[in-house]
Amino acid sequence: MDDERTEEDGMKAQIALVSMDEKQFALIVVGEDVLEDPETRTREHRFYEERVFRDMPVVLVNEDFVAAPSFYGPEELVDILEGVRLEEIEWTWVDLPFA
């Protein structure tokens, strides 16, 4: 499956680099529609793991994470995030690389 993103898209992502329970991983905010569609969430997760955070596990979280967070990623990391107040995590916006 090819990723259709291009540098001209000027895409940004809201992310947090998280260190909890001796695990380090990237937490990326995505639209609710991304997590609802299995093909889309797999494609997005693969994009971030392979092209953005090559040496770090990735967890996707829906953009309405304050009200009702939903996650997609390695089960052990999702388990760590259960019960965490995500609005207290330090978030930042980053430009996405296109390699």
Short mmCIF file of C-alpha atoms in Angstrom, two decimals:
data_model
loop_
_atom_site.label_atom_id
_atom_site.label_comp_id
_atom_site.label_asym_id
_atom_site.label_seq_id
_atom_site.Cartn_x
_atom_site.Cartn_y
_atom_site.Cartn_z
CA MET A 1 0.00 0.00 0.00
CA ASP A 2 1.59 3.28 -1.11
CA ASP A 3 1.34 6.38 1.01
CA GLU A 4 -0.04 9.27 -1.03
CA ARG A 5 1.43 12.07 1.09
CA THR A 6 3.62 14.60 -0.63
CA GLU A 7 5.89 17.34 0.64
CA GLU A 8 3.65 19.93 -0.97
CA ASP A 9 0.82 18.92 1.36
CA GLY A 10 2.57 20.80 4.18
CA MET A 11 1.21 18.37 6.73
CA LYS A 12 1.72 18.78 10.46
CA ALA A 13 1.01 16.40 13.31
CA GLN A 14 0.25 16.96 16.97
CA ILE A 15 2.51 14.62 18.90
CA ALA A 16 3.90 13.86 22.32
CA LEU A 17 7.05 11.93 23.12
CA VAL A 18 6.11 9.88 26.16
CA SER A 19 8.21 8.07 28.74
CA MET A 20 6.18 5.92 31.16
CA ASP A 21 6.81 2.66 32.97
CA GLU A 22 10.31 2.48 31.47
CA LYS A 23 8.82 2.66 27.95
CA GLN A 24 9.39 5.44 25.45
CA PHE A 25 6.99 5.99 22.58
CA ALA A 26 5.38 8.58 20.36
CA LEU A 27 1.73 9.49 20.82
CA ILE A 28 0.12 11.01 17.72
CA VAL A 29 -3.26 12.71 17.51
CA VAL A 30 -5.35 11.60 14.53
CA GLY A 31 -8.92 12.18 13.40
CA GLU A 32 -11.72 9.98 14.72
CA ASP A 33 -12.23 8.69 11.17
CA VAL A 34 -8.67 7.34 11.12
CA LEU A 35 -9.24 5.09 14.12
CA GLU A 36 -12.66 3.96 12.92
CA ASP A 37 -11.39 2.59 9.60
CA PRO A 38 -9.07 -0.45 9.92
CA GLU A 39 -7.25 0.19 6.64
CA THR A 40 -6.71 3.87 7.36
CA ARG A 41 -5.48 3.35 10.93
CA THR A 42 -3.08 0.63 9.80
CA ARG A 43 -1.74 2.89 7.02
CA GLU A 44 -1.34 5.87 9.39
CA HIS A 45 0.31 3.76 12.07
CA ARG A 46 2.73 2.29 9.53
CA PHE A 47 3.53 5.75 8.16
CA TYR A 48 4.48 7.09 11.58
CA GLU A 49 6.43 3.98 12.59
CA GLU A 50 8.35 3.64 9.33
CA ARG A 51 8.84 7.23 8.18
CA VAL A 52 8.63 9.53 11.18
CA PHE A 53 9.64 7.68 14.37
CA ARG A 54 11.82 4.94 12.95
CA ASP A 55 13.31 3.79 16.26
CA MET A 56 10.31 4.37 18.51
CA PRO A 57 6.97 2.62 18.95
CA VAL A 58 3.90 4.65 18.03
CA VAL A 59 0.40 4.94 19.49
CA LEU A 60 -2.38 6.81 17.69
CA VAL A 61 -5.04 8.62 19.71
CA ASN A 62 -8.24 10.23 18.48
CA GLU A 63 -8.40 14.02 18.39
CA ASP A 64 -11.16 14.16 21.00
CA PHE A 65 -8.91 12.48 23.56
CA VAL A 66 -9.99 14.68 26.47
CA ALA A 67 -13.60 13.50 26.33
CA ALA A 68 -13.14 9.86 25.35
CA PRO A 69 -9.71 8.67 24.24
CA SER A 70 -9.38 5.78 21.81
CA PHE A 71 -5.98 4.31 21.03
CA TYR A 72 -4.33 2.19 18.35
CA GLY A 73 -0.87 0.74 18.82
CA PRO A 74 1.04 -1.92 20.73
CA GLU A 75 -1.21 -3.37 23.43
CA GLU A 76 1.33 -2.90 26.23
CA LEU A 77 1.54 0.83 25.43
CA VAL A 78 -2.22 1.24 25.11
CA ASP A 79 -2.53 -0.44 28.53
CA ILE A 80 -0.06 2.08 30.00
CA LEU A 81 -2.14 4.97 28.63
CA GLU A 82 -5.42 3.75 30.12
CA GLY A 83 -6.22 6.12 32.96
CA VAL A 84 -3.59 8.71 32.01
CA ARG A 85 -4.89 12.29 31.83
CA LEU A 86 -3.85 13.04 28.25
CA GLU A 87 -4.62 16.75 28.54
CA GLU A 88 -1.70 16.96 30.99
CA ILE A 89 0.80 15.57 28.49
CA GLU A 90 3.04 18.10 26.79
CA TRP A 91 1.94 18.19 23.13
CA THR A 92 3.70 19.84 20.23
CA TRP A 93 3.08 20.36 16.51
CA VAL A 94 5.70 19.03 14.11
CA ASP A 95 6.16 19.17 10.35
CA LEU A 96 6.04 15.70 8.87
CA PRO A 97 9.17 14.54 7.03
CA PHE A 98 8.84 12.98 3.60
CA ALA A 99 11.71 10.59 2.97
#
